[in-house]
PDB file of C-alpha atoms and ligand atoms in Angstrom:
ATOM      1  CA  UNK L  30      -3.196  -0.914   3.891  1.00 87.00           C
ATOM      2  CA  UNK L  31      -4.224  -4.062   2.442  1.00 88.00           C
ATOM      3  CA  UNK L  32      -0.509  -5.392   3.013  1.00 90.00           C
ATOM      4  CA  UNK L  33      -0.382  -3.819   6.189  1.00 90.00           C
ATOM      5  CA  UNK L  34      -3.461  -4.630   8.158  1.00 88.00           C
ATOM      6  CA  UNK L  35      -3.491  -8.479   9.006  1.00 88.00           C
ATOM      7  CA  UNK L  36       0.312  -8.096   9.561  1.00 89.00           C
ATOM      8  CA  UNK L  37      -0.600  -5.092  12.092  1.00 89.00           C
ATOM      9  CA  UNK L  38      -3.432  -7.005  13.475  1.00 88.00           C
ATOM     10  CA  UNK L  39      -1.795 -10.435  13.898  1.00 88.00           C
ATOM     11  CA  UNK L  40       1.280  -9.030  15.646  1.00 90.00           C
ATOM     12  CA  UNK L  41      -0.957  -7.317  18.063  1.00 89.00           C
ATOM     13  CA  UNK L  42      -3.369 -10.651  18.702  1.00 88.00           C
ATOM     14  CA  UNK L  43      -0.111 -12.051  19.509  1.00 88.00           C
ATOM     15  CA  UNK L  44       1.563  -9.475  21.285  1.00 90.00           C
ATOM     16  CA  UNK L  45      -0.619  -9.759  24.392  1.00 89.00           C
ATOM     17  CA  UNK L  46      -1.962 -13.210  24.222  1.00 83.00           C
ATOM     18  CA  UNK L  47      -0.445 -13.379  27.725  1.00 85.00           C
ATOM     19  CA  UNK L  48      -2.557 -10.160  29.167  1.00 87.00           C
ATOM     20  CA  UNK L  49      -4.335 -11.794  32.234  1.00 89.00           C
ATOM     21  CA  UNK L  50      -7.683 -10.025  31.090  1.00 87.00           C
ATOM     22  CA  UNK L  51      -9.204 -13.463  30.847  1.00 86.00           C
ATOM     23  CA  UNK L  52     -11.423 -14.193  27.706  1.00 87.00           C
ATOM     24  CA  UNK L  53     -13.027 -10.896  26.989  1.00 88.00           C
ATOM     25  CA  UNK L  54      -9.807  -9.649  26.214  1.00 89.00           C
ATOM     26  CA  UNK L  55      -8.322 -12.773  24.168  1.00 86.00           C
ATOM     27  CA  UNK L  56     -11.869 -12.623  22.189  1.00 84.00           C
ATOM     28  CA  UNK L  57     -11.302  -9.121  21.451  1.00 87.00           C
ATOM     29  CA  UNK L  58      -7.863  -9.456  20.649  1.00 86.00           C
ATOM     30  CA  UNK L  59      -8.459 -12.360  17.923  1.00 82.00           C
ATOM     31  CA  UNK L  60     -11.204 -10.289  16.629  1.00 82.00           C
ATOM     32  CA  UNK L  61      -8.623  -7.693  15.337  1.00 84.00           C
ATOM     33  CA  UNK L  62      -6.552 -10.394  14.053  1.00 82.00           C
ATOM     34  CA  UNK L  63      -9.616 -11.468  12.240  1.00 80.00           C
ATOM     35  CA  UNK L  64     -10.360  -7.959  11.132  1.00 83.00           C
ATOM     36  CA  UNK L  65      -7.280  -7.934   9.533  1.00 84.00           C
ATOM     37  CA  UNK L  66      -7.369 -10.785   7.284  1.00 81.00           C
ATOM     38  CA  UNK L  67     -11.020  -9.070   6.352  1.00 81.00           C
ATOM     39  CA  UNK L  68      -9.603  -6.444   5.325  1.00 85.00           C
ATOM     40  CA  UNK L  69      -6.633  -7.800   3.246  1.00 88.00           C
ATOM     41  CA  UNK L  70      -9.219  -9.760   1.265  1.00 85.00           C
ATOM     42  CA  UNK L  71     -11.332  -6.882   1.006  1.00 88.00           C
ATOM     43  CA  UNK L  72      -8.667  -4.067   0.372  1.00 91.00           C
ATOM     44  CA  UNK L  73      -6.318  -5.956  -1.521  1.00 92.00           C
ATOM     45  CA  UNK L  74      -9.345  -7.287  -3.825  1.00 93.00           C
ATOM     46  CA  UNK L  75     -10.749  -4.100  -4.850  1.00 94.00           C
ATOM     47  CA  UNK L  76      -7.934  -3.253  -7.739  1.00 94.00           C
ATOM     48  CA  UNK L  77      -8.058  -6.890  -8.937  1.00 94.00           C
ATOM     49  CA  UNK L  78     -11.867  -5.844  -9.587  1.00 95.00           C
ATOM     50  CA  UNK L  79     -11.459  -2.635 -10.820  1.00 95.00           C
ATOM     51  CA  UNK L  80      -8.943  -3.968 -13.105  1.00 95.00           C
ATOM     52  CA  UNK L  81     -10.468  -6.680 -14.581  1.00 94.00           C
ATOM     53  CA  UNK L  82     -13.810  -5.195 -15.431  1.00 95.00           C
ATOM     54  CA  UNK L  83     -11.813  -1.583 -16.383  1.00 94.00           C
ATOM     55  CA  UNK L  84     -13.932  -1.583 -19.510  1.00 93.00           C
ATOM     56  CA  UNK L  85     -17.139  -2.430 -18.594  1.00 94.00           C
ATOM     57  CA  UNK L  86     -17.926   0.713 -16.093  1.00 94.00           C
ATOM     58  CA  UNK L  87     -20.870  -0.009 -14.998  1.00 95.00           C
ATOM     59  CA  UNK L  88     -20.444  -3.883 -13.995  1.00 95.00           C
ATOM     60  CA  UNK L  89     -17.610  -2.665 -12.266  1.00 96.00           C
ATOM     61  CA  UNK L  90     -19.158  -0.107 -10.010  1.00 97.00           C
ATOM     62  CA  UNK L  91     -21.801  -2.779  -9.206  1.00 97.00           C
ATOM     63  CA  UNK L  92     -19.109  -5.191  -8.865  1.00 96.00           C
ATOM     64  CA  UNK L  93     -17.051  -3.080  -6.631  1.00 96.00           C
ATOM     65  CA  UNK L  94     -20.365  -2.634  -4.089  1.00 96.00           C
ATOM     66  CA  UNK L  95     -21.019  -5.888  -4.188  1.00 95.00           C
ATOM     67  CA  UNK L  96     -17.875  -7.146  -2.985  1.00 94.00           C
ATOM     68  CA  UNK L  97     -17.486  -4.697  -0.171  1.00 93.00           C
ATOM     69  CA  UNK L  98     -21.092  -5.908   0.994  1.00 93.00           C
ATOM     70  CA  UNK L  99     -19.793  -9.556   0.709  1.00 91.00           C
ATOM     71  CA  UNK L 100     -16.739  -8.659   3.165  1.00 91.00           C
ATOM     72  CA  UNK L 101     -18.921  -7.047   5.139  1.00 91.00           C
ATOM     73  CA  UNK L 102     -20.537 -10.205   5.705  1.00 90.00           C
ATOM     74  CA  UNK L 103     -17.619 -12.242   5.676  1.00 88.00           C
ATOM     75  CA  UNK L 104     -16.518  -9.473   8.762  1.00 87.00           C
ATOM     76  CA  UNK L 105     -19.307  -9.717  10.852  1.00 88.00           C
ATOM     77  CA  UNK L 106     -18.656 -14.072  10.552  1.00 88.00           C
ATOM     78  CA  UNK L 107     -14.919 -14.209  10.890  1.00 83.00           C
ATOM     79  CA  UNK L 108     -14.979 -11.836  14.279  1.00 82.00           C
ATOM     80  CA  UNK L 109     -18.194 -13.706  15.633  1.00 86.00           C
ATOM     81  CA  UNK L 110     -17.155 -17.101  15.060  1.00 84.00           C
ATOM     82  CA  UNK L 111     -15.973 -19.795  17.656  1.00 85.00           C
ATOM     83  CA  UNK L 112     -14.710 -21.955  15.641  1.00 86.00           C
ATOM     84  CA  UNK L 113     -11.665 -21.794  13.277  1.00 81.00           C
ATOM     85  CA  UNK L 114     -13.728 -24.065  10.607  1.00 85.00           C
ATOM     86  CA  UNK L 115     -16.008 -20.983  10.635  1.00 87.00           C
ATOM     87  CA  UNK L 116     -13.613 -19.099  10.835  1.00 82.00           C
ATOM     88  CA  UNK L 117     -11.918 -20.083   7.310  1.00 81.00           C
ATOM     89  CA  UNK L 118     -15.496 -20.268   5.999  1.00 86.00           C
ATOM     90  CA  UNK L 119     -16.349 -16.697   6.416  1.00 85.00           C
ATOM     91  CA  UNK L 120     -14.261 -16.135   3.386  1.00 85.00           C
ATOM     92  CA  UNK L 121     -15.809 -18.625   1.051  1.00 89.00           C
ATOM     93  CA  UNK L 122     -17.549 -15.705  -1.037  1.00 89.00           C
ATOM     94  CA  UNK L 123     -14.901 -13.645  -1.148  1.00 89.00           C
ATOM     95  CA  UNK L 124     -13.191 -16.148  -2.673  1.00 89.00           C
ATOM     96  CA  UNK L 125     -15.208 -17.460  -5.010  1.00 92.00           C
ATOM     97  CA  UNK L 126     -16.120 -14.039  -6.103  1.00 93.00           C
ATOM     98  CA  UNK L 127     -12.205 -13.425  -6.925  1.00 91.00           C
ATOM     99  CA  UNK L 128     -12.662 -17.158  -8.536  1.00 92.00           C
ATOM    100  CA  UNK L 129     -15.062 -15.982 -10.930  1.00 93.00           C
ATOM    101  CA  UNK L 130     -12.851 -12.993 -11.600  1.00 92.00           C
ATOM    102  CA  UNK L 131      -9.979 -14.748 -12.479  1.00 93.00           C
ATOM    103  CA  UNK L 132     -12.443 -17.226 -14.965  1.00 94.00           C
ATOM    104  CA  UNK L 133     -13.697 -14.049 -16.923  1.00 94.00           C
ATOM    105  CA  UNK L 134     -10.034 -13.140 -16.832  1.00 92.00           C
ATOM    106  CA  UNK L 135      -9.064 -16.043 -18.777  1.00 92.00           C
ATOM    107  CA  UNK L 136     -11.937 -17.224 -20.604  1.00 93.00           C
ATOM    108  CA  UNK L 137     -14.350 -14.099 -20.534  1.00 88.00           C
ATOM    109  CA  UNK L 138     -13.594 -10.276 -21.445  1.00 87.00           C
ATOM    110  CA  UNK L 139     -11.597  -9.689 -18.399  1.00 91.00           C
ATOM    111  CA  UNK L 140      -8.643  -7.437 -18.825  1.00 93.00           C
ATOM    112  CA  UNK L 141      -5.224  -7.237 -16.692  1.00 92.00           C
ATOM    113  CA  UNK L 142      -1.559  -7.994 -16.732  1.00 92.00           C
ATOM    114  CA  UNK L 143      -0.807 -11.222 -18.562  1.00 90.00           C
ATOM    115  CA  UNK L 144       1.849 -11.756 -16.095  1.00 92.00           C
ATOM    116  CA  UNK L 145      -0.513 -10.819 -12.769  1.00 94.00           C
ATOM    117  CA  UNK L 146      -2.973 -13.076 -13.058  1.00 93.00           C
ATOM    118  CA  UNK L 147      -0.257 -16.189 -11.999  1.00 95.00           C
ATOM    119  CA  UNK L 148       0.679 -14.461  -8.971  1.00 96.00           C
ATOM    120  CA  UNK L 149      -3.208 -13.756  -7.887  1.00 94.00           C
ATOM    121  CA  UNK L 150      -3.531 -17.460  -8.467  1.00 93.00           C
ATOM    122  CA  UNK L 151      -0.579 -18.357  -6.147  1.00 95.00           C
ATOM    123  CA  UNK L 152      -1.447 -15.538  -3.688  1.00 93.00           C
ATOM    124  CA  UNK L 153      -4.978 -17.159  -3.159  1.00 91.00           C
ATOM    125  CA  UNK L 154      -3.982 -20.983  -3.189  1.00 93.00           C
ATOM    126  CA  UNK L 155      -1.196 -19.760  -0.470  1.00 93.00           C
ATOM    127  CA  UNK L 156      -4.064 -18.241   1.357  1.00 90.00           C
ATOM    128  CA  UNK L 157      -6.006 -20.888   1.565  1.00 89.00           C
ATOM    129  CA  UNK L 158      -3.193 -24.063   2.016  1.00 92.00           C
ATOM    130  CA  UNK L 159      -2.548 -21.801   5.087  1.00 89.00           C
ATOM    131  CA  UNK L 160      -6.042 -21.787   6.484  1.00 86.00           C
ATOM    132  CA  UNK L 161      -6.427 -25.771   5.902  1.00 90.00           C
ATOM    133  CA  UNK L 162      -3.163 -26.270   8.037  1.00 92.00           C
ATOM    134  CA  UNK L 163      -4.282 -24.403  10.761  1.00 86.00           C
ATOM    135  CA  UNK L 164      -7.557 -26.240  10.863  1.00 87.00           C
ATOM    136  CA  UNK L 165      -5.896 -29.461  10.174  1.00 91.00           C
ATOM    137  CA  UNK L 166      -3.159 -29.175  12.819  1.00 89.00           C
ATOM    138  CA  UNK L 167      -0.238 -30.850  11.147  1.00 89.00           C
ATOM    139  CA  UNK L 168       2.325 -31.293  12.288  1.00 91.00           C
ATOM    140  CA  UNK L 169       1.473 -31.165  16.264  1.00 92.00           C
ATOM    141  CA  UNK L 170      -1.433 -33.494  15.593  1.00 92.00           C
ATOM    142  CA  UNK L 171       1.560 -36.526  14.713  1.00 93.00           C
ATOM    143  CA  UNK L 172       3.775 -35.693  17.857  1.00 91.00           C
ATOM    144  CA  UNK L 173       1.887 -33.348  20.486  1.00 91.00           C
ATOM    145  CA  UNK L 174       4.065 -31.386  22.493  1.00 90.00           C
ATOM    146  CA  UNK L 175       6.751 -31.444  20.021  1.00 91.00           C
ATOM    147  CA  UNK L 176       6.186 -28.370  17.843  1.00 91.00           C
ATOM    148  CA  UNK L 177       4.824 -25.751  21.139  1.00 87.00           C
ATOM    149  CA  UNK L 178       7.703 -23.705  20.391  1.00 88.00           C
ATOM    150  CA  UNK L 179       8.695 -24.284  16.642  1.00 91.00           C
ATOM    151  CA  UNK L 180       6.871 -25.778  13.814  1.00 91.00           C
ATOM    152  CA  UNK L 181       3.255 -26.058  14.881  1.00 90.00           C
ATOM    153  CA  UNK L 182       0.599 -25.321  12.249  1.00 89.00           C
ATOM    154  CA  UNK L 183      -0.578 -21.608  13.447  1.00 86.00           C
ATOM    155  CA  UNK L 184       3.327 -20.928  12.995  1.00 89.00           C
ATOM    156  CA  UNK L 185       3.443 -22.237   9.047  1.00 92.00           C
ATOM    157  CA  UNK L 186      -0.201 -20.464   8.669  1.00 89.00           C
ATOM    158  CA  UNK L 187       1.333 -17.094   9.427  1.00 89.00           C
ATOM    159  CA  UNK L 188       4.250 -17.844   6.954  1.00 92.00           C
ATOM    160  CA  UNK L 189       1.928 -19.001   4.077  1.00 92.00           C
ATOM    161  CA  UNK L 190      -0.187 -15.581   4.770  1.00 90.00           C
ATOM    162  CA  UNK L 191       2.852 -13.574   4.630  1.00 92.00           C
ATOM    163  CA  UNK L 192       4.049 -14.719   1.530  1.00 94.00           C
ATOM    164  CA  UNK L 193       0.539 -14.567   0.016  1.00 93.00           C
ATOM    165  CA  UNK L 194       0.482 -10.951   0.748  1.00 94.00           C
ATOM    166  CA  UNK L 195       4.144 -10.682  -0.902  1.00 96.00           C
ATOM    167  CA  UNK L 196       2.480 -12.441  -3.892  1.00 96.00           C
ATOM    168  CA  UNK L 197      -0.723  -9.750  -3.867  1.00 95.00           C
ATOM    169  CA  UNK L 198       1.901  -6.700  -3.710  1.00 96.00           C
ATOM    170  CA  UNK L 199       3.553  -8.210  -6.715  1.00 96.00           C
ATOM    171  CA  UNK L 200       0.351  -8.718  -8.398  1.00 96.00           C
ATOM    172  CA  UNK L 201      -0.906  -5.258  -8.024  1.00 95.00           C
ATOM    173  CA  UNK L 202       2.222  -3.600  -9.020  1.00 95.00           C
ATOM    174  CA  UNK L 203       2.376  -5.849 -12.762  1.00 95.00           C
ATOM    175  CA  UNK L 204      -1.137  -4.866 -12.775  1.00 95.00           C
ATOM    176  CA  UNK L 205      -0.713  -1.258 -11.964  1.00 94.00           C
ATOM    177  CA  UNK L 206       2.249  -0.579 -14.318  1.00 95.00           C
ATOM    178  CA  UNK L 207      -0.142  -2.396 -17.087  1.00 95.00           C
ATOM    179  CA  UNK L 208      -3.153  -0.316 -17.009  1.00 93.00           C
ATOM    180  CA  UNK L 209      -0.613   3.087 -17.505  1.00 93.00           C
ATOM    181  CA  UNK L 210      -0.722   1.846 -20.929  1.00 92.00           C
ATOM    182  CA  UNK L 211      -4.126  -0.180 -21.621  1.00 92.00           C
ATOM    183  CA  UNK L 212      -6.788   1.381 -23.720  1.00 90.00           C
ATOM    184  CA  UNK L 213      -9.957  -0.441 -24.040  1.00 89.00           C
ATOM    185  CA  UNK L 214     -10.732  -1.562 -27.711  1.00 87.00           C
ATOM    186  CA  UNK L 215     -13.580   0.350 -29.011  1.00 79.00           C
ATOM    187  CA  UNK L 216     -17.554  -0.197 -29.281  1.00 67.00           C
TER     188      UNK L 216
HETATM  189 ZN1   ZN V  28      -1.608 -16.176  15.059  1.00 60.67          ZN
END
């Protein structure tokens, strides 16, 4: 679901972008696109939180709850934002939460497959880079009109997001295979 939601949301948004219904239809479609992005951020992180805090069940449950609340706040901000900068900023809390989980895996007692963390870091970097490219509007900023059909920042962003989703898929597969044979150390 995490992998499919943003893809479906973006396809629907772009497919009906030429609708003549005016601003109202456009805003609804854009919100749908944003909900897709929020869902991959939310659902995609749940297995990561679950596995990283596997050996601390009460912390794990609390972290899952906090992350879902943060995500609900993020979804509200992203769907009501009026600018691209604000839209990207809606995801800051989720990103910081995941970043602290990664730190806990590297320097603390977080667990998980030794191969998945690298994939998750690439995933987040690609997504962040995609969001930034979309905001700074490179390359069309330098040659207005030349990239209207191909190679504009928005398309680059979508390609990066798709790659990011593939890394999420690979990382989660690594973790799920790893969890089958892992036993938390006894107290
Ligand atoms: Zn798009």
